[in-house]
Tab-separated table of C-alpha atoms in Angstrom:
chain	number	residue	atom	x	y	z
A	2	MET	CA	307.671	124.661	90.547
A	3	VAL	CA	305.414	127.282	91.531
A	4	GLN	CA	301.694	126.567	91.031
A	5	ILE	CA	298.849	129.066	90.426
A	6	LYS	CA	295.205	128.086	91.053
A	7	MET	CA	293.573	129.744	88.232
A	8	PRO	CA	289.872	129.574	87.535
A	9	ASP	CA	288.655	126.421	85.555
A	10	GLU	CA	287.409	128.508	82.785
A	11	ALA	CA	290.947	129.958	81.950
A	12	ARG	CA	292.325	126.646	82.307
A	13	GLU	CA	290.007	125.207	79.700
A	14	ILE	CA	290.617	128.190	77.368
A	15	ILE	CA	294.374	127.235	77.714
A	16	GLN	CA	293.734	123.667	77.252
A	17	THR	CA	291.714	124.207	74.196
A	18	LEU	CA	294.234	126.370	72.639
A	19	GLU	CA	297.104	123.882	73.495
A	20	GLN	CA	295.196	120.766	72.163
A	21	SER	CA	294.694	122.719	68.713
A	22	GLY	CA	298.438	123.173	68.561
A	23	TYR	CA	299.166	126.628	69.997
A	24	GLU	CA	300.968	128.076	72.922
A	25	ALA	CA	298.695	129.846	75.556
A	26	TYR	CA	299.491	131.191	79.161
A	27	ILE	CA	297.692	133.534	81.719
A	28	VAL	CA	299.957	136.494	81.670
A	29	GLY	CA	300.507	140.066	83.337
A	30	GLY	CA	298.850	141.089	86.525
A	31	CYS	CA	297.032	137.840	87.288
A	32	VAL	CA	300.271	136.179	87.587
A	33	ARG	CA	301.981	139.001	89.658
A	34	ASP	CA	298.947	139.145	92.059
A	35	SER	CA	298.674	135.205	92.455
A	36	ILE	CA	302.427	134.983	93.287
A	37	LEU	CA	302.063	137.717	95.982
A	38	GLY	CA	298.827	136.137	97.518
A	39	ARG	CA	296.686	138.747	96.122
A	40	GLU	CA	293.159	138.184	94.359
A	41	PRO	CA	293.532	138.839	90.990
A	42	MET	CA	290.793	141.381	89.132
A	43	ASP	CA	291.238	139.713	85.821
A	44	TRP	CA	292.775	136.681	84.339
A	45	ASP	CA	294.231	137.758	80.933
A	46	ILE	CA	295.579	135.120	78.299
A	47	THR	CA	298.223	135.290	75.776
A	48	THR	CA	298.700	132.941	72.827
A	49	SER	CA	300.340	132.178	69.765
A	50	ALA	CA	296.927	131.918	67.941
A	51	SER	CA	295.694	134.572	65.730
A	52	PRO	CA	292.456	136.258	66.497
A	53	GLU	CA	290.865	134.536	63.777
A	54	GLN	CA	292.076	131.050	64.903
A	55	ILE	CA	290.901	132.053	68.511
A	56	LYS	CA	287.241	132.807	67.097
A	57	GLU	CA	287.141	129.441	65.444
A	58	LEU	CA	287.828	127.406	68.376
A	59	PHE	CA	285.127	129.096	70.826
A	60	SER	CA	281.537	129.501	70.384
A	61	TYR	CA	280.966	132.952	72.076
A	62	THR	CA	283.466	135.481	71.556
A	63	ILE	CA	283.454	139.184	71.335
A	64	ASP	CA	285.778	141.224	69.316
A	65	THR	CA	286.773	143.804	72.091
A	66	GLY	CA	290.351	144.802	70.484
A	67	ILE	CA	290.527	142.883	67.365
A	68	GLU	CA	292.711	145.275	65.834
A	69	HIS	CA	295.274	144.890	68.519
A	70	GLY	CA	294.736	141.162	68.736
A	71	THR	CA	292.333	140.987	71.598
A	72	VAL	CA	289.132	138.549	71.506
A	73	THR	CA	287.012	138.263	74.640
A	74	VAL	CA	285.974	134.693	75.031
A	75	MET	CA	283.170	134.058	77.208
A	76	LYS	CA	282.925	131.061	79.390
A	77	ASN	CA	280.186	130.326	81.753
A	78	HIS	CA	279.064	133.977	81.659
A	79	CYS	CA	282.521	135.222	82.544
A	80	PRO	CA	284.713	137.257	79.975
A	81	PHE	CA	288.437	136.288	79.581
A	82	GLU	CA	290.480	138.552	77.134
A	83	VAL	CA	292.834	136.309	74.789
A	84	THR	CA	295.252	138.413	72.834
A	85	THR	CA	297.532	136.997	70.346
A	86	TYR	CA	301.315	137.470	70.706
A	87	ARG	CA	302.317	140.764	69.500
A	88	VAL	CA	305.234	143.329	68.895
A	89	ASP	CA	304.186	146.845	68.925
A	90	GLY	CA	304.751	149.138	65.981
A	91	LYS	CA	306.270	152.879	66.126
A	92	TYR	CA	305.048	155.278	68.660
A	93	GLU	CA	304.250	158.787	68.103
A	94	ASP	CA	301.902	160.181	70.629
A	95	HIS	CA	303.563	158.549	73.842
A	96	ARG	CA	300.351	156.535	73.996
A	97	ARG	CA	299.575	154.139	71.525
A	98	PRO	CA	301.618	152.441	68.610
A	99	ASN	CA	300.582	153.215	65.079
A	100	GLU	CA	300.177	149.537	64.279
A	101	VAL	CA	300.663	145.932	65.912
A	102	HIS	CA	302.382	143.008	64.414
A	103	PHE	CA	301.605	139.565	65.290
A	104	THR	CA	304.526	137.339	66.340
A	105	LYS	CA	304.864	133.521	67.040
A	106	SER	CA	307.477	134.543	69.856
A	107	LEU	CA	306.577	134.965	73.789
A	108	LYS	CA	309.593	136.414	74.550
A	109	GLU	CA	308.882	139.141	72.082
A	110	ASP	CA	305.284	139.645	73.550
A	111	LEU	CA	306.893	140.015	77.010
A	112	LEU	CA	309.435	142.296	75.953
A	113	ARG	CA	306.675	145.038	74.941
A	114	ARG	CA	305.292	145.185	78.324
A	115	ASP	CA	305.528	147.934	81.084
A	116	PHE	CA	307.338	146.291	84.266
A	117	THR	CA	309.223	142.976	84.776
A	118	ILE	CA	306.582	141.970	87.488
A	119	ASN	CA	304.070	142.362	84.841
A	120	ALA	CA	305.875	140.427	82.303
A	121	MET	CA	305.539	136.932	83.592
A	122	ALA	CA	303.452	134.201	81.990
A	123	TYR	CA	302.072	130.887	83.413
A	124	ASN	CA	300.362	127.608	82.552
A	125	ASP	CA	300.038	124.292	84.159
A	126	ARG	CA	302.552	122.554	81.866
A	127	GLU	CA	305.612	124.944	82.184
A	128	GLY	CA	304.931	126.810	85.194
A	129	ILE	CA	306.215	130.359	85.317
A	130	VAL	CA	307.986	131.999	82.271
A	131	ASP	CA	310.010	134.424	83.477
A	132	ILE	CA	312.473	135.840	80.940
A	133	TYR	CA	313.115	139.122	82.506
A	134	ASN	CA	313.603	138.346	86.141
A	135	GLY	CA	310.406	139.460	87.454
A	136	MET	CA	310.282	136.940	90.297
A	137	ASP	CA	313.359	138.498	91.520
A	138	ASP	CA	312.062	142.039	91.369
A	139	LEU	CA	308.981	140.587	93.344
A	140	LYS	CA	311.004	139.156	96.237
A	141	LYS	CA	312.930	142.619	96.204
A	142	LYS	CA	309.698	144.291	95.977
A	143	ARG	CA	310.979	146.502	93.151
A	144	ILE	CA	309.268	148.097	90.291
A	145	ARG	CA	311.736	147.927	87.192
A	146	CYS	CA	310.869	148.376	83.375
A	147	VAL	CA	311.317	145.458	80.875
A	148	GLY	CA	314.532	146.609	78.904
A	149	VAL	CA	315.233	150.097	78.768
A	150	ALA	CA	313.160	152.312	80.933
A	151	SER	CA	313.354	155.504	78.779
A	152	GLN	CA	312.097	153.497	75.786
A	153	ARG	CA	309.206	151.936	77.800
A	154	PHE	CA	308.099	155.495	79.035
A	155	ASP	CA	308.730	156.763	75.555
A	156	GLU	CA	306.253	154.464	74.277
A	157	ASP	CA	303.489	155.078	76.765
A	158	ALA	CA	303.687	157.822	79.238
A	159	LEU	CA	300.934	156.664	81.309
A	160	ARG	CA	303.477	153.938	82.335
A	161	ILE	CA	304.876	156.626	84.529
A	162	LEU	CA	301.603	156.894	86.614
A	163	ARG	CA	301.456	152.965	86.524
A	164	ALA	CA	304.780	152.696	88.203
A	165	LEU	CA	303.818	155.176	90.919
A	166	ARG	CA	300.388	153.361	91.285
A	167	PHE	CA	301.973	149.924	91.457
A	168	GLN	CA	304.274	151.370	94.162
A	169	ALA	CA	301.415	152.617	96.273
A	170	GLN	CA	299.230	149.287	95.775
A	171	LEU	CA	302.126	147.105	96.408
A	172	GLY	CA	304.034	148.990	98.792
A	173	PHE	CA	307.224	148.352	96.344
A	174	GLU	CA	310.054	150.691	95.714
A	175	ILE	CA	310.785	152.073	92.187
A	176	GLU	CA	314.167	151.014	90.883
A	177	GLU	CA	316.797	153.767	90.276
A	178	GLU	CA	317.209	153.711	86.413
A	179	THR	CA	313.457	153.619	86.310
A	180	LYS	CA	313.206	156.299	88.566
A	181	LYS	CA	315.822	158.414	86.477
A	182	ALA	CA	313.792	157.797	83.427
A	183	ILE	CA	310.218	159.064	85.174
A	184	GLN	CA	312.084	162.454	86.143
A	185	LYS	CA	313.460	163.040	82.671
A	186	GLN	CA	310.265	161.933	80.795
A	187	ALA	CA	307.374	163.103	83.103
A	188	LYS	CA	306.757	165.825	80.436
A	189	PHE	CA	305.159	163.452	78.163
A	190	LEU	CA	302.393	162.955	80.536
A	191	ARG	CA	300.783	166.200	78.926
A	192	ASP	CA	300.132	163.688	75.955
A	193	ILE	CA	297.850	161.634	78.235
A	194	SER	CA	294.117	162.104	78.429
A	195	ALA	CA	292.496	163.383	81.636
A	196	GLU	CA	290.572	160.362	81.720
A	197	ARG	CA	293.450	157.925	81.835
A	198	ILE	CA	295.419	160.156	84.242
A	199	GLN	CA	292.234	160.309	86.610
A	200	VAL	CA	291.818	156.503	86.884
A	201	GLU	CA	295.625	155.991	87.632
A	202	LEU	CA	295.588	158.772	90.194
A	203	ASP	CA	292.229	157.547	91.679
A	204	LYS	CA	293.890	154.055	91.919
A	205	LEU	CA	297.095	155.469	93.770
A	206	LEU	CA	295.107	157.591	96.146
A	207	ARG	CA	292.738	154.473	97.396
A	208	SER	CA	295.812	152.389	97.732
A	209	ALA	CA	297.331	151.169	100.998
A	210	HIS	CA	300.225	153.891	100.636
A	211	PRO	CA	298.684	157.451	99.401
A	212	GLU	CA	302.089	158.749	100.709
A	213	VAL	CA	303.558	157.708	97.177
A	214	MET	CA	302.262	161.328	96.451
A	215	GLU	CA	305.378	162.652	98.030
A	216	ASN	CA	307.239	160.533	95.520
A	217	ALA	CA	305.094	161.599	92.677
A	218	TYR	CA	306.073	165.209	93.570
A	219	LYS	CA	309.758	164.790	94.129
A	220	LEU	CA	310.063	163.056	90.657
A	221	GLY	CA	308.204	165.883	88.782
A	222	VAL	CA	304.968	164.221	87.927
A	223	THR	CA	302.635	166.094	89.869
A	224	LYS	CA	304.117	169.269	88.307
A	225	ILE	CA	302.596	167.916	85.192
A	226	ILE	CA	299.164	166.514	86.146
A	227	LEU	CA	298.475	168.546	89.360
A	228	SER	CA	300.615	171.579	89.693
A	229	GLU	CA	298.440	172.650	92.577
A	230	PHE	CA	299.917	169.837	94.581
A	231	ASP	CA	303.291	171.329	94.027
A	232	ARG	CA	302.252	174.544	95.481
A	233	MET	CA	300.925	172.893	98.569
A	234	MET	CA	304.125	171.025	99.185
A	235	GLU	CA	305.890	174.136	98.632
A	236	THR	CA	303.656	176.080	101.231
A	237	PRO	CA	304.956	176.214	104.869
A	238	GLN	CA	302.701	176.570	107.814
A	239	ASN	CA	304.173	178.903	110.708
A	240	ASN	CA	301.521	178.435	112.883
A	241	PRO	CA	301.014	176.632	116.208
A	242	HIS	CA	298.475	174.423	114.894
A	243	HIS	CA	300.584	172.899	112.351
A	244	LYS	CA	304.219	171.108	112.158
A	245	TYR	CA	304.106	170.350	108.373
A	246	SER	CA	303.858	172.178	105.226
A	247	VAL	CA	300.422	172.256	103.523
A	248	GLY	CA	301.430	169.195	101.351
A	249	MET	CA	302.993	166.959	103.940
A	250	HIS	CA	300.035	167.759	106.278
A	251	THR	CA	297.692	166.456	102.995
A	252	ILE	CA	299.778	163.352	102.981
A	253	MET	CA	299.609	162.665	106.626
A	254	ALA	CA	295.879	163.352	106.456
A	255	LEU	CA	295.606	160.812	103.410
A	256	LYS	CA	297.043	158.294	105.554
A	257	ASN	CA	294.726	158.664	108.300
A	258	ILE	CA	291.649	158.190	106.531
A	259	GLU	CA	289.759	155.193	104.889
A	260	PRO	CA	290.440	154.360	101.125
A	261	ASP	CA	287.123	155.630	100.105
A	262	HIS	CA	286.934	157.762	96.840
A	263	ILE	CA	285.228	160.489	97.973
A	264	LEU	CA	287.179	160.799	101.242
A	265	ARG	CA	290.555	160.261	99.682
A	266	TRP	CA	290.167	163.147	96.972
A	267	THR	CA	288.536	165.367	99.812
A	268	MET	CA	291.871	164.690	101.827
A	269	LEU	CA	293.883	165.509	98.917
A	270	LEU	CA	292.132	168.904	97.908
A	271	HIS	CA	290.823	170.076	101.466
A	272	ASP	CA	293.425	172.509	101.809
A	273	VAL	CA	294.279	173.329	98.257
A	274	GLY	CA	293.225	176.993	98.927
A	275	LYS	CA	295.823	177.644	101.451
A	276	PRO	CA	298.721	178.854	99.157
A	277	ASP	CA	296.528	181.500	97.748
A	278	ALA	CA	295.009	182.379	101.239
A	279	LYS	CA	298.296	182.640	103.089
A	280	THR	CA	299.113	185.993	104.818
A	281	SER	CA	301.803	186.322	107.661
A	282	GLU	CA	301.672	188.502	110.616
A	283	ASN	CA	304.315	188.719	113.372
A	284	GLY	CA	306.053	185.605	112.298
A	285	ARG	CA	302.750	183.652	112.291
A	286	ASP	CA	301.082	182.376	109.255
A	287	HIS	CA	297.235	182.808	108.368
A	288	PHE	CA	294.943	180.943	106.101
A	289	LYS	CA	291.550	182.848	106.426
A	290	LYS	CA	288.588	181.626	104.151
A	291	HIS	CA	291.048	178.933	102.624
A	292	PRO	CA	287.865	176.376	102.699
A	293	VAL	CA	285.946	178.932	100.111
A	294	ILE	CA	289.229	179.440	98.198
A	295	GLY	CA	289.890	175.795	98.030
A	296	GLU	CA	286.269	174.944	96.971
A	297	LYS	CA	286.553	176.705	93.730
A	298	ILE	CA	290.310	175.501	92.986
A	299	ALA	CA	289.104	171.967	93.698
A	300	ARG	CA	286.166	172.348	91.271
A	301	LYS	CA	288.626	173.483	88.630
A	302	ILE	CA	290.642	170.222	89.168
A	303	ILE	CA	287.825	167.810	89.327
A	304	ARG	CA	286.448	169.050	86.398
A	305	ARG	CA	289.910	169.169	84.525
A	306	LEU	CA	290.157	165.664	85.450
A	307	LYS	CA	286.610	164.584	83.714
A	308	PHE	CA	285.057	163.369	87.129
A	309	ASP	CA	281.523	162.747	87.472
A	310	ASN	CA	279.131	164.986	88.912
A	311	GLN	CA	278.660	163.059	92.101
A	312	THR	CA	282.196	163.265	93.089
A	313	LEU	CA	282.316	167.227	92.003
A	314	LYS	CA	279.388	167.765	94.471
A	315	GLN	CA	280.325	165.925	97.300
A	316	VAL	CA	284.273	166.623	97.230
A	317	THR	CA	283.607	170.389	96.766
A	318	LYS	CA	280.905	170.442	99.498
A	319	LEU	CA	283.230	168.609	101.945
A	320	ILE	CA	286.000	171.031	101.482
A	321	LEU	CA	283.999	174.175	102.013
A	322	TRP	CA	282.792	172.504	105.371
A	323	HIS	CA	285.900	170.836	106.352
A	324	ASP	CA	286.905	173.467	108.965
A	325	ARG	CA	283.461	174.359	110.165
A	326	ARG	CA	283.329	173.070	113.615
A	327	PHE	CA	282.412	174.327	117.136
A	328	ALA	CA	285.318	176.718	118.877
A	329	SER	CA	285.283	174.885	122.009
A	330	PRO	CA	283.878	171.474	123.945
A	331	GLU	CA	281.677	174.047	125.771
A	332	GLU	CA	279.981	175.187	122.733
A	333	VAL	CA	279.309	172.149	120.984
A	334	ASN	CA	275.393	171.678	121.092
A	335	LYS	CA	272.690	169.302	119.532
A	336	LYS	CA	270.765	172.331	117.862
A	337	THR	CA	273.480	173.667	115.819
A	338	THR	CA	274.691	170.164	115.070
A	339	ARG	CA	270.977	169.301	113.992
A	340	HIS	CA	270.978	172.308	111.650
A	341	TRP	CA	274.306	171.346	109.976
A	342	VAL	CA	273.229	167.666	109.596
A	343	SER	CA	270.184	169.077	108.015
A	344	GLU	CA	271.968	171.416	105.685
A	345	LEU	CA	274.589	168.823	104.514
A	346	GLY	CA	272.266	165.702	104.770
A	347	PRO	CA	273.306	162.437	107.192
A	348	GLU	CA	275.440	160.716	104.473
A	349	LEU	CA	277.673	163.534	103.785
A	350	PHE	CA	277.813	164.746	107.438
A	351	GLU	CA	279.234	161.489	108.567
A	352	LYS	CA	281.938	161.533	105.749
A	353	LEU	CA	282.577	165.236	107.227
A	354	MET	CA	283.386	163.640	110.805
A	355	LYS	CA	285.780	161.296	109.053
A	356	VAL	CA	287.405	164.228	107.109
A	357	GLN	CA	287.710	166.321	110.381
A	358	LYS	CA	289.306	163.645	112.616
A	359	ALA	CA	291.848	162.895	109.847
A	360	ASP	CA	292.600	166.421	109.569
A	361	ILE	CA	293.325	167.142	112.992
A	362	SER	CA	295.162	163.655	113.281
A	363	ALA	CA	297.675	165.427	110.699
A	364	GLN	CA	298.282	168.844	112.644
A	365	SER	CA	300.558	169.439	115.552
A	366	ASP	CA	299.784	168.590	119.201
A	367	TYR	CA	298.486	172.422	120.007
A	368	GLN	CA	295.002	172.087	121.306
A	369	LEU	CA	295.100	168.699	120.107
A	370	GLU	CA	292.804	167.244	122.972
A	371	ARG	CA	290.534	170.045	122.957
A	372	LYS	CA	289.887	169.555	118.948
A	373	LYS	CA	289.417	165.842	119.536
A	374	GLU	CA	286.852	166.379	122.379
A	375	VAL	CA	284.896	169.083	120.097
A	376	LEU	CA	284.586	166.277	117.332
A	377	SER	CA	283.775	163.420	119.734
A	378	LYS	CA	281.039	165.717	121.176
A	379	THR	CA	279.662	166.804	117.925
A	380	ASN	CA	280.004	163.119	116.468
A	381	ALA	CA	277.971	161.967	119.849
A	382	TYR	CA	275.063	164.511	118.999
A	383	PHE	CA	275.015	163.236	115.482
A	384	GLN	CA	274.490	159.852	116.495
A	385	GLU	CA	271.866	160.804	118.948
A	386	ILE	CA	269.909	162.790	116.323
A	387	LEU	CA	270.134	159.479	113.923
A	388	ARG	CA	268.651	157.230	116.663
A	389	GLU	CA	266.082	159.536	117.770
A	390	LYS	CA	265.084	159.925	114.031
A	391	ASP	CA	264.978	163.671	114.534
A	392	CYS	CA	263.408	165.675	111.308
A	393	LEU	CA	266.183	166.879	109.137
A	394	CYS	CA	264.184	167.704	106.061
A	395	VAL	CA	261.187	168.979	104.745
A	396	LYS	CA	259.709	165.483	103.844
A	397	ASP	CA	260.183	164.612	107.317
A	398	LEU	CA	257.791	167.174	108.602
A	399	CYS	CA	254.168	166.115	109.996
A	400	VAL	CA	252.623	168.028	107.388
A	401	GLY	CA	252.882	168.563	103.697
A	402	GLY	CA	251.904	170.706	100.716
A	403	LYS	CA	248.488	169.229	100.583
A	404	ASP	CA	247.865	169.835	104.462
A	405	LEU	CA	248.652	173.572	104.157
A	406	MET	CA	246.519	173.978	101.177
A	407	GLU	CA	243.499	172.397	103.067
A	408	ILE	CA	243.892	175.425	105.562
A	409	GLY	CA	243.885	177.994	102.934
A	410	VAL	CA	247.510	178.171	101.728
A	411	PRO	CA	247.663	178.703	97.919
A	412	GLN	CA	250.013	176.730	95.808
A	413	GLY	CA	253.021	178.587	95.042
A	414	LYS	CA	255.860	180.717	96.473
A	415	GLU	CA	254.310	180.969	99.648
A	416	LEU	CA	253.702	177.149	100.449
A	417	GLY	CA	257.377	176.578	99.987
A	418	GLU	CA	258.374	179.331	102.040
A	419	LEU	CA	256.163	178.200	104.691
A	420	LEU	CA	257.525	174.427	104.502
A	421	SER	CA	260.900	175.772	104.850
A	422	TRP	CA	259.895	177.912	107.770
A	423	LEU	CA	258.432	174.978	109.463
A	424	LEU	CA	261.638	173.036	109.187
A	425	GLU	CA	263.682	175.758	110.741
A	426	LYS	CA	261.314	175.452	113.401
A	427	VAL	CA	261.401	171.967	114.049
A	428	LEU	CA	265.279	172.011	113.862
A	429	ASP	CA	265.284	174.154	116.839
A	430	ASP	CA	262.850	172.185	118.378
A	431	PRO	CA	261.950	168.582	117.359
A	432	SER	CA	258.900	168.551	119.755
A	433	LEU	CA	257.234	170.694	117.421
A	434	ASN	CA	257.056	168.233	114.805
A	435	GLU	CA	253.425	167.283	115.101
A	436	LYS	CA	250.583	167.971	112.524
A	437	ASP	CA	248.359	170.146	115.016
A	438	ILE	CA	251.181	172.336	116.328
A	439	LEU	CA	252.779	172.877	112.779
A	440	LEU	CA	249.183	173.912	111.434
A	441	ARG	CA	248.671	175.969	114.118
A	442	LEU	CA	252.113	177.739	113.591
A	443	VAL	CA	251.167	178.219	110.329
A	444	ARG	CA	248.026	180.042	110.978
A	445	GLU	CA	249.418	182.228	113.586
A	446	LYS	CA	252.172	183.342	111.490
A	447	ARG	CA	249.836	183.900	108.273
A	448	GLU	CA	247.627	186.059	110.695
A	449	GLN	CA	250.391	188.029	111.930
A	450	GLU	CA	251.489	189.028	108.713
A	451	GLU	CA	247.929	189.926	107.562
A	452	CYS	CA	247.795	192.514	110.538
A	453	LEU	CA	250.975	194.078	109.243
């Protein structure tokens, strides 16, 4: 018999329910992940006890989803969702049941769940309860709906994205009937909120297999939730620098960058402007100003998906900058690099280096070694700038507004302009960043302007 090591608190909750005459099991994702040797994020419990009966048994509970039978039980400051067996009523919006009915049947409760690998329950007394052959699907690395796939997606269209997300996270394949139902019912994703789509898409992108985006395209999912990606997949790049379409280049770049939220979204959208920027001449495609066009399109997408302002700011900035690089290894220099780091900020410039590395790794072999050398030398100068703690912003200057006012600069516009001018000077030559030198430069500049 398979044994799952669950937290002591979860075991105590199950024992308390059982000792009071009710059935109780851990259920869903925590069972699946435990069998796979993955660390469960949550330990959900299902029971035959009603919400009121659950609340009577435990001293500290929270009504987190009482209308759907869910009570959060607090144990040692840890929350555990305890949900009454239920059968969902009629679905009308492809997202939520109009009502739920409580049941005493675990089998009926498991039947309403999305995929067989998420429809297993467990307790120490009975072991794994696997009515719908989830264990077999885990062994075969298969994602299959519980019951009739079309019915599961008709009930909740978000399950379509969840299927793709689990494929990406687990490295599984989607079973054929489930795949056919996704193709047929992807249109129902129009009824799902942008926030819900954002969460699932983000989990997919940050997974071990972001290349599942290709499957999302083939199954017609991106056509509904991210039509811009379809245009990328359908835009070839007849250019010596590339061997893939814009979309396939994007997928390869996604695979070559760490699963960081900002980095993965930047790679997904870094070339989103290419379909609009594309021109052809003598059999060769060109994509001039695609970062500028892409930044505007990405801004619309990120807003449409209801992302936070930090995501919007960082991703769009990186897209705008992703193609800014020295033309050759011989042209790489520390002064220009320092100006770029100052403009972008060290944290974002470090991300830019990773973005550019992933970008060129997904291109053709044409001039690849030169591109790598340019990136390597630029990154070396960046690391040197950080080690030497070069002045990169106004607050790093050895003078401030108070110092300038003491030599007669009035508070206001001129003060700010002089500080910005000093920063440019110091970015060109860090050795100038000494108080006496900076004040002398200000005096000289003001004297020259007075003479004009």
